[in-house]
Structure formats: C-alpha cells, structure tokens
C-alpha positions as a Python dict, from the first residue, in 0.01 Angstrom:
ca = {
    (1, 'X'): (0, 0, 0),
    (2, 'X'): (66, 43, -395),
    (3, 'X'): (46, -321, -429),
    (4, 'X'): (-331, -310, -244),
    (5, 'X'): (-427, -1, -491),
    (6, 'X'): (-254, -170, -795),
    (7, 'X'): (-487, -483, -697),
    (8, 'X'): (-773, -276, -634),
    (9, 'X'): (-790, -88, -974),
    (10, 'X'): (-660, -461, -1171),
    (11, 'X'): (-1022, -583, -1008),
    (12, 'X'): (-1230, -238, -1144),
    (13, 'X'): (-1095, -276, -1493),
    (14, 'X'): (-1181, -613, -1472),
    (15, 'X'): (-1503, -555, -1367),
    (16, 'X'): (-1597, -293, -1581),
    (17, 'X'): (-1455, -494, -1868),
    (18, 'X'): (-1695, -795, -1781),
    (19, 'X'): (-1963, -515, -1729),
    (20, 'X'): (-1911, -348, -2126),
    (21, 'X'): (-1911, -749, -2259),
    (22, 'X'): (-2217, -809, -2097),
    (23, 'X'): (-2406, -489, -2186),
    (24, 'X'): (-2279, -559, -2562),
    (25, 'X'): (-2448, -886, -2525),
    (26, 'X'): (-2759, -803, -2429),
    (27, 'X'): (-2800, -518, -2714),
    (28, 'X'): (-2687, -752, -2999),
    (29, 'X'): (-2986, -1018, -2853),
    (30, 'X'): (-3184, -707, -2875),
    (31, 'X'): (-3143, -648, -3197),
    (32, 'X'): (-3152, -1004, -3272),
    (33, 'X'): (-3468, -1050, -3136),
    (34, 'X'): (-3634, -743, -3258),
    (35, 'X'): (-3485, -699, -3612),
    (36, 'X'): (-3535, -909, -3933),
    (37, 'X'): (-3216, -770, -4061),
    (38, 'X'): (-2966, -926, -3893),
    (39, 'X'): (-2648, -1140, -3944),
    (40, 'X'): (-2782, -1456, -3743),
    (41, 'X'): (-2525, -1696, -3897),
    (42, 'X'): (-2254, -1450, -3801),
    (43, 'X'): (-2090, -1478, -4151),
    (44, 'X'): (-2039, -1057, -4151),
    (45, 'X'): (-2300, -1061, -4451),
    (46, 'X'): (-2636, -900, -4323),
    (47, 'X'): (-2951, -1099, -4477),
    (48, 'X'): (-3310, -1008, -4485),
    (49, 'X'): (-3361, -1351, -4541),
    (50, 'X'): (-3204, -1481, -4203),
    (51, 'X'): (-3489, -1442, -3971),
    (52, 'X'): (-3776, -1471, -4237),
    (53, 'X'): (-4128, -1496, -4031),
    (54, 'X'): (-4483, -1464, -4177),
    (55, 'X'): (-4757, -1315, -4078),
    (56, 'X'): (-5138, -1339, -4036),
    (57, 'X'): (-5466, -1274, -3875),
    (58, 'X'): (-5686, -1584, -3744),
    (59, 'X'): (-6049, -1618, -3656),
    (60, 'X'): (-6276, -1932, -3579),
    (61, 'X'): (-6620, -1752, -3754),
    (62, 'X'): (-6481, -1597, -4052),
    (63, 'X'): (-6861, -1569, -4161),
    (64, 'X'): (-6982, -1287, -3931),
    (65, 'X'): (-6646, -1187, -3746),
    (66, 'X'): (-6748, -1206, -3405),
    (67, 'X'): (-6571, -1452, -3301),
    (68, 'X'): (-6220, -1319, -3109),
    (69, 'X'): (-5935, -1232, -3345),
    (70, 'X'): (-5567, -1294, -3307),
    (71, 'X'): (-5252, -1239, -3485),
    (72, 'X'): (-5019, -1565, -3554),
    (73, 'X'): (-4647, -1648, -3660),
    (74, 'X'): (-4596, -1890, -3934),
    (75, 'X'): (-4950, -2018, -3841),
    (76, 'X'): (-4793, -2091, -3519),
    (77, 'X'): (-4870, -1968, -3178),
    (78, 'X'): (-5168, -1719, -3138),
    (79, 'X'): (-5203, -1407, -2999),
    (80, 'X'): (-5533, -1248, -2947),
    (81, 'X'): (-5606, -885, -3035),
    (82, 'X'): (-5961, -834, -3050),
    (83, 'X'): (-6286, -986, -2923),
    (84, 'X'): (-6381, -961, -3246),
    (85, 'X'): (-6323, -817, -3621),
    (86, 'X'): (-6637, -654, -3580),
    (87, 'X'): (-6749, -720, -3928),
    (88, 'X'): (-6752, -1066, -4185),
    (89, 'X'): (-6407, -1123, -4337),
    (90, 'X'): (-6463, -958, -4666),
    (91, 'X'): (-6117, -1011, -4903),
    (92, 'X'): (-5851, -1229, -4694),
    (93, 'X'): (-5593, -1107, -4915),
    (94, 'X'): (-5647, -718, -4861),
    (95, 'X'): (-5333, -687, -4619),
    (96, 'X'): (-4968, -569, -4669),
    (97, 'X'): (-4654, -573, -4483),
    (98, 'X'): (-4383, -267, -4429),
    (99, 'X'): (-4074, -422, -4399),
    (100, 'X'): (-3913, -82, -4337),
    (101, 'X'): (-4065, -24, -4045),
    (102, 'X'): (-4174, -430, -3948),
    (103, 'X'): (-4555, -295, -3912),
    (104, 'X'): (-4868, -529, -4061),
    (105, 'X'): (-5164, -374, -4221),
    (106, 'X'): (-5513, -546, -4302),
    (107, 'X'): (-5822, -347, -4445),
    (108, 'X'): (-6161, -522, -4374),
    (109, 'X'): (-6437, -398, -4620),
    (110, 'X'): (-6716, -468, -4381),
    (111, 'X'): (-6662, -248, -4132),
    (112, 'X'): (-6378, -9, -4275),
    (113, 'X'): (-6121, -98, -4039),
    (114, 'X'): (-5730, -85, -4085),
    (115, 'X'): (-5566, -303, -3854),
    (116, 'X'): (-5218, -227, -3769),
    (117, 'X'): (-4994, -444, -3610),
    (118, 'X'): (-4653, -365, -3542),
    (119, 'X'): (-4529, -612, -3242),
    (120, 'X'): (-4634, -423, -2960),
    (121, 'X'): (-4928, -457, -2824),
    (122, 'X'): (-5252, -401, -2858),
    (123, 'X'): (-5322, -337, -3219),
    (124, 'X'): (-5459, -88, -3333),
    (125, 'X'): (-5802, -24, -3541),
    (126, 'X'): (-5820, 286, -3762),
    (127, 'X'): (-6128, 387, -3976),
    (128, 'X'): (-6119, 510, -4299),
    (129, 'X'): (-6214, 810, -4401),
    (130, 'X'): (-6357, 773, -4740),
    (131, 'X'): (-6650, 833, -4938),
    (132, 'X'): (-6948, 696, -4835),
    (133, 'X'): (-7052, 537, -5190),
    (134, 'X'): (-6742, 353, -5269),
    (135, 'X'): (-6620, 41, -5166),
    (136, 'X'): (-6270, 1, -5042),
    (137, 'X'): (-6048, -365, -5002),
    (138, 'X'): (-5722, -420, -5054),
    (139, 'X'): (-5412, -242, -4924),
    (140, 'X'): (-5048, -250, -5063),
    (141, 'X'): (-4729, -49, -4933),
    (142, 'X'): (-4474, 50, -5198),
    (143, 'X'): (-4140, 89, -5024),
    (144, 'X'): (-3894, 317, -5217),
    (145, 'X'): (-4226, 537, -5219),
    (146, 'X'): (-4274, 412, -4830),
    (147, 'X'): (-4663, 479, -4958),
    (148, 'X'): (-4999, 302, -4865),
    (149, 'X'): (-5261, 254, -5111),
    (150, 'X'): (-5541, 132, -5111),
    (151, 'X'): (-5845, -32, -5391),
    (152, 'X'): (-6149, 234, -5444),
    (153, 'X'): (-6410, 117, -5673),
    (154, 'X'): (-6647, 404, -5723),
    (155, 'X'): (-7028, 419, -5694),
    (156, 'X'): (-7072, 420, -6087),
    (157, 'X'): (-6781, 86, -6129),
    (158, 'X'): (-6433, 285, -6205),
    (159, 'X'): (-6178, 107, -5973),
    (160, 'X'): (-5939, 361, -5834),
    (161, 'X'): (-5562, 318, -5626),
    (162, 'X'): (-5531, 554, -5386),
    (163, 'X'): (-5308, 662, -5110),
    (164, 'X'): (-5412, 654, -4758),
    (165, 'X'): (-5252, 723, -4399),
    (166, 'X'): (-5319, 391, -4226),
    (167, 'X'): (-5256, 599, -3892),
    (168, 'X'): (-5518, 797, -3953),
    (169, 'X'): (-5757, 637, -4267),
    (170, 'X'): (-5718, 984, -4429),
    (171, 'X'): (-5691, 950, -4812),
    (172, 'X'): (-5459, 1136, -4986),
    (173, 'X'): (-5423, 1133, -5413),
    (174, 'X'): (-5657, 941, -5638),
    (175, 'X'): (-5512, 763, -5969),
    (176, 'X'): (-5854, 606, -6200),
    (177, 'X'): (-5764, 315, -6387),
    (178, 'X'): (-6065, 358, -6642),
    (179, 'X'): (-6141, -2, -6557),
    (180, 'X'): (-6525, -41, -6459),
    (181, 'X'): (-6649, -459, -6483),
    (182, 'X'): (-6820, -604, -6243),
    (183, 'X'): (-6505, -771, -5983),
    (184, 'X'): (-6510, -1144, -5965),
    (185, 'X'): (-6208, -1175, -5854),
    (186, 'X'): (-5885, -919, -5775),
    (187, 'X'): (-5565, -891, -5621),
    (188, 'X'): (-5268, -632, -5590),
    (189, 'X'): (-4882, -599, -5576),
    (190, 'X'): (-4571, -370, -5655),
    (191, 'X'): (-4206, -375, -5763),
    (192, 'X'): (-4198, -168, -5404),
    (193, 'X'): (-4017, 95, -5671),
    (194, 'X'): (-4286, 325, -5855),
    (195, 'X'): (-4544, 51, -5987),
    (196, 'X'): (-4853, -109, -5837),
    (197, 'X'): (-5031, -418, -6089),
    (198, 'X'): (-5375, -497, -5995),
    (199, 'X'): (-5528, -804, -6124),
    (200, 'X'): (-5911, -820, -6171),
    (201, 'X'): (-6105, -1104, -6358),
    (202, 'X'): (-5854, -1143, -6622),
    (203, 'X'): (-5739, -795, -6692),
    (204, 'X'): (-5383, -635, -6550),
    (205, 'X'): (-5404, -311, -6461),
    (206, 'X'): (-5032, -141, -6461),
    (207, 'X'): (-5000, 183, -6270),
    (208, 'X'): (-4647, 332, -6328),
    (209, 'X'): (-4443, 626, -6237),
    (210, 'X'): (-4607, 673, -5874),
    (211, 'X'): (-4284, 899, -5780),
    (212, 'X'): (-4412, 1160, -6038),
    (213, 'X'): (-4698, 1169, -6317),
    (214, 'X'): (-4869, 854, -6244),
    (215, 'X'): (-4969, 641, -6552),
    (216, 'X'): (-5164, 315, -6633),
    (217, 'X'): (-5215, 93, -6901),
    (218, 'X'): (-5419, -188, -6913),
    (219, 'X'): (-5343, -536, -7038),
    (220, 'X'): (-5595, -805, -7152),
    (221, 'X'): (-5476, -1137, -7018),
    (222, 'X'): (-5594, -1341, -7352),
    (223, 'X'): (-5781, -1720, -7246),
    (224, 'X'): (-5926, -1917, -7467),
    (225, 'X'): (-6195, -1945, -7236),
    (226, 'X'): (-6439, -1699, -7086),
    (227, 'X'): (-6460, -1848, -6755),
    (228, 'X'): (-6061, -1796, -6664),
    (229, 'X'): (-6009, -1587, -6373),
    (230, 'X'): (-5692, -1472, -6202),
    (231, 'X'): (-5622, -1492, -5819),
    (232, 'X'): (-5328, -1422, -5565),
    (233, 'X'): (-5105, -1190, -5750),
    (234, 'X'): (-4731, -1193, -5609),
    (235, 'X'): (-4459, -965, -5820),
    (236, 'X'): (-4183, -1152, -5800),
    (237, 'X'): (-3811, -976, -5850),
    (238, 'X'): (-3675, -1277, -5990),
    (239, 'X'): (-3853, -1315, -6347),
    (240, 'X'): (-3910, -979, -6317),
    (241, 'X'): (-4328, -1095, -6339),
    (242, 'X'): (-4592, -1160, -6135),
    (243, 'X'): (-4685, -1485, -5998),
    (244, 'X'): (-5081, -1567, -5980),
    (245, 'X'): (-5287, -1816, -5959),
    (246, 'X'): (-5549, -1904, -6288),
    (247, 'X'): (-5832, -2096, -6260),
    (248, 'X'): (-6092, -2210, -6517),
    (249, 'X'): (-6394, -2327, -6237),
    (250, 'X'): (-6346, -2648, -6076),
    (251, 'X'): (-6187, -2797, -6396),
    (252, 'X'): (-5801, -2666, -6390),
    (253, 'X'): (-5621, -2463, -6190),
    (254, 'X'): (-5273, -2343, -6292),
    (255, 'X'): (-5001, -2119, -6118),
    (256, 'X'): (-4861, -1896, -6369),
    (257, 'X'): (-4633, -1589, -6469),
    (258, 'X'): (-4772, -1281, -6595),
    (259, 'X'): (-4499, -1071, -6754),
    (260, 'X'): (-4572, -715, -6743),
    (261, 'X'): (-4670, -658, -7080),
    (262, 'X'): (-4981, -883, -7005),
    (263, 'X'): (-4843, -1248, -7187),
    (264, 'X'): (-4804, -1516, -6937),
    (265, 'X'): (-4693, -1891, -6913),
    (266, 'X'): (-4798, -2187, -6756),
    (267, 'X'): (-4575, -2293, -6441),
    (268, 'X'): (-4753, -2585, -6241),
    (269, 'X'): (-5098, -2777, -6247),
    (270, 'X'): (-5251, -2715, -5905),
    (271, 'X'): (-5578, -2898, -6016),
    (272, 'X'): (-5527, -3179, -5790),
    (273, 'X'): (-5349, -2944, -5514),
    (274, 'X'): (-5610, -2676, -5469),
    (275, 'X'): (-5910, -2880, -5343),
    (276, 'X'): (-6183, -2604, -5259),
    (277, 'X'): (-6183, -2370, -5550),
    (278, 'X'): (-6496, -2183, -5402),
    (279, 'X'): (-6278, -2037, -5147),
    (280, 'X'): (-6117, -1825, -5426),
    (281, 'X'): (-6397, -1697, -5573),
    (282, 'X'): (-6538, -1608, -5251),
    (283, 'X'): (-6219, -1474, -5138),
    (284, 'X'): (-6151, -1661, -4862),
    (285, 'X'): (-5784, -1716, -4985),
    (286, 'X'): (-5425, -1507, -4891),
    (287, 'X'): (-5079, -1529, -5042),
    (288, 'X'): (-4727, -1407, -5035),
    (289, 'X'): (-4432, -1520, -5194),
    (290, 'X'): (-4159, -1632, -4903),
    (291, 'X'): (-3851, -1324, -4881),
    (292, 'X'): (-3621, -1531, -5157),
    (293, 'X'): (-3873, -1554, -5388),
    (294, 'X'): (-3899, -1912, -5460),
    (295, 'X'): (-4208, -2032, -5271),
    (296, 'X'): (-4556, -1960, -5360),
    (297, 'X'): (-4766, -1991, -5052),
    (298, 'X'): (-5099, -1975, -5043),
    (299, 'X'): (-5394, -2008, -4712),
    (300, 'X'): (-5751, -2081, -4746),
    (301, 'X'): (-6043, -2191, -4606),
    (302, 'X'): (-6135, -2555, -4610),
    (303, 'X'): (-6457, -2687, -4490),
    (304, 'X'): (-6645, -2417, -4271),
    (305, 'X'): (-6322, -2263, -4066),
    (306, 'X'): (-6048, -2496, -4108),
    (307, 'X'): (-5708, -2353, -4303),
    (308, 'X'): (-5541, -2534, -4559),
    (309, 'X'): (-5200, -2398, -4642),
    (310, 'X'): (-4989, -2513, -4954),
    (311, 'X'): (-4606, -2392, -5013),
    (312, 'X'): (-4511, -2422, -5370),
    (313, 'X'): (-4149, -2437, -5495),
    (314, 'X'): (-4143, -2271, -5825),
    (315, 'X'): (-3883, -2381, -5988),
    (316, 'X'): (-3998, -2746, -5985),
    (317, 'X'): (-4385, -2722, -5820),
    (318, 'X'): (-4287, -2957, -5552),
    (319, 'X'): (-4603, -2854, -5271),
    (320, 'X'): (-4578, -2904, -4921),
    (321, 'X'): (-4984, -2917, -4708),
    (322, 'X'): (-5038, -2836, -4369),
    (323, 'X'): (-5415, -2792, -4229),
    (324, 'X'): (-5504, -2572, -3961),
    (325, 'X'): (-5856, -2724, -3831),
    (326, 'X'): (-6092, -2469, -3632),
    (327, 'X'): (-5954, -2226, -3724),
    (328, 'X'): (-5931, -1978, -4043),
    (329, 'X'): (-5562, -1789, -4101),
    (330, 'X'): (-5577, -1536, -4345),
    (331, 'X'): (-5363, -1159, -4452),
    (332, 'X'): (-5053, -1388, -4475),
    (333, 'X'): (-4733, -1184, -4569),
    (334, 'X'): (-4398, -1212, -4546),
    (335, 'X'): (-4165, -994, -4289),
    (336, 'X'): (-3945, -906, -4585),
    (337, 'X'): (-4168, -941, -4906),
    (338, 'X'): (-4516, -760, -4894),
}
C-alpha cells in the first residue's frame, strides 16, 4: 500500500512540476509577444532595441481621406481601422509614439481627430477640444514628463506648444513661442527629458524646462540662401542634436545636424536620393530615427499614392529604397524612439 501512495504522490509532483514549467512558458511568450522590452537573445541584458518595430498609418486616397485607413508594421502587413480618415491627410508627420505605455498617436488637422492606437483593437478617434480659430498639427510625447503636446498656431500667426489629453482632446497649459511667419514647412521633437525643438522654415524654436518655468529661445538657422527650408526633425541622443532634412527647391537636398544652439553641419547629399521634393513641401513626408539611433528613415509619397521609403545610415549615408505602390504610409515612428 505505501509503495502505491509513494507512486501516486511521485506522479502529482511530477505533474504539477510539468504543469508550473508550462504555465512559466506561456507567460514569458506573453511577455515576449506583447513587450518591446524584453531579453529576446536571452543574454540576461534587457534591450529596448531587441524587438524594434515601426509604426504607421496607410491610406490609398491620401487627397480627400475617404478611402479606408489601416495601421501597418514595418510597412508590412495591414490592418484596417477605419472606413475612412474622414478628412485629407493634412501633415504626415504630426504623430508620436509612447514607448512607456506602447500606445501610437496621430493628429489630423482636417478634421481634428487624434487617433490612438495601442494594439488592441479598434482604435480609437478623439476630438480636440480647442479653439475654434487656431489651427492645430503636430503631436509629440515627452517621456520623463510622460506629457502630450501638441502645435497651436493662433488666429493672428503666434505658434504655440501645448499640452493636451489625447484621451480626451482637452488642452491643458499653453507655452507662446513669439514666433509668427507664415509655415512653409515644420516639424517637432524632444530629448523626452524637459525640452521640445520645433523646426519651422529655417528657424529652431527651443522650449526648455517643461518640468517647471517653461522657457524658449529661438535660433536662426543661417543659409546663404533664402529659399532653404528645414524638414523631418529627429533629436537624436547620440550627437546630442537634431537630425533634419534641408532642402534648397529641387536643386540640393542635404541631411544635416542641428546642434542646439542653432549651428549645424552637413552630413549626406540626398539630391539624387530624394526624388519628389514636392512631397515635402506639401507635407506628404514622415520620419523617425530607428531605436539605436543610427538610421534616418524617411516615407513619402511618390507619384499620386505610391510610398517611397529610404533608410539612411548616418555614419556613412549608405541608403537602402523600398516602394510601396497603391498605397501611401505615413505617421512612421519607432516603438522605442518617438
């Protein structure tokens, strides 16, 4: 009899052994597949950079936006979200990405819409709740401040950062920039500290000490030609700059590092790389930086909806193409670099 029960409870610790390795299985593929901070090589180091994905909205009629809209991984595989964005796509680049939390943002201008998507479906569309004379575009998420802002440019010109709740489109504090040109072109990023640098025409506008008494400056970026204008702004952690695209027209385009005191330096000639400047100064361009911060990447439209998509190395401006046709892929971000 005690060899029966000794038998017995050898077979339930063995079974509830097999049971504990199996449920610790299936929560570390949990976490694998739902976490971009995990240790996938299994080295004991846990890397950000490990499962790096990015992300982006897609649309066949960018034009009116009533065509359906999906969301895409590493323009890869869509998923649709929408029957439609309800409004043209006004700036491509207006989105941001919380890493913290693994939800994307995109503000469309047209409508007033912030989309968030946050892997579970469907997405959701917020208004915003802002003042009926302004215009509003682009959005950017500061993480130590774990803060959305977003671009106001008043009725009268003066382009304002403010913070809004994308859950609800309520705005919160306004900080002016005293900068009031007309906006032919205009971008935004962070140190994801206490600073936000927006980029318009060929001025940087430096907003510091968000965590307390907000202040800006603003720099003149000097050309020696009137016609220069700065796109695609990316802070990168790295230099310690901000990587952005200048173009003068049709006739060069460079990518180049602003340092925060407003001098910058030539990196690469994208002349010959870029080949539909007009989607820039129509805004029909997105970039992001990839989560190590060596790779410029930039989407735009090509033709009347295709996607041409360029990944720049930085340290030596090797460029790898891909073309997405019938399609246009824009908000591109990075799961771990917004």
């Amino acid at each position: 009899m005690k060899t029966k029960k000794n038998q017995k409870l050898k077979a339930f610790h063995k079974n509830m052994i097999k049971g504990m390795l199996l449920l610790i299985m299936l929560i570390t593929l949990t976490l694998i597949s739902c976490d971009s901070e995990v240790d996938t090589d299994l080295n004991g180091v846990i890397d950000p950079c490990e499962n790096e994905h990015f992300f982006g909205l897609n649309i066949y009629d960018p034009w009116s936006g009533s065509t359906p809209l999906s969301k895409n991984v590493d323009l890869g595989t869509s998923d649709e979200i929408a029957a439609s964005l309800g409004g043209s796509v006004t700036y491509s680049n207006a989105s941001t990405y919380n890493y913290d939390l693994e939800i994307y943002h995109f503000f469309n201008t047209a409508n007033k819409k912030i989309i968030n998507i946050d892997g579970t479906p469907p997405a959701t569309f917020v208004t915003l709740i802002g003042e009926v004379t302004s215009i509003y575009s682009h959005l950017v998420y500061v993480s130590s401040l774990a803060k959305n802002y977003i671009i106001e440019k008043e009725s009268g010109g003066t382009v304002n950062l403010v913070e809004v709740d994308v859950n609800t489109g309520v705005l919160g504090a306004t900080i002016a920039t005293d900068f009031s040109e007309e906006i032919n072109s205009i971008s935004v990023t962070t140190n994801n500290i206490n600073e936000v640098y927006i980029i318009i025409n060929k001025t940087l506008i430096k907003l510091m000490n968000l965590d307390s008494v907000p202040t800006v400056s603003l720099f003149s970026l000097e050309a020696p030609s009137t016609n220069y204008l700065f796109f695609g702004a990316e802070y990168n952690s790295l230099s310690g700059g901000i990587n952005v695209i200048r173009t003068q027209g049709v006739e060069t385009i460079h990518l180049v590092k602003i340092d925060l005191g407003g001098d910058y330096t030539l990196m690469h000639d994208l002349t010959t790389v870029i080949e539909n400047e007009i989607s820039l100064t129509n805004h029909f361009y997105s970039t992001t930086l990839n989560c190590e911060e060596t790779q410029y990447r930039i989407a735009y439209l090509y033709g009347n909806n295709n996607t041409r998509f360029h990944e720049i190395t930085l340290s030596t401006g090797l460029v790898e193409t891909d073309t997405k046709e019938a399609d246009y892929y824009f908000g591109i971000e990075s799961n771990a670099n917004n």
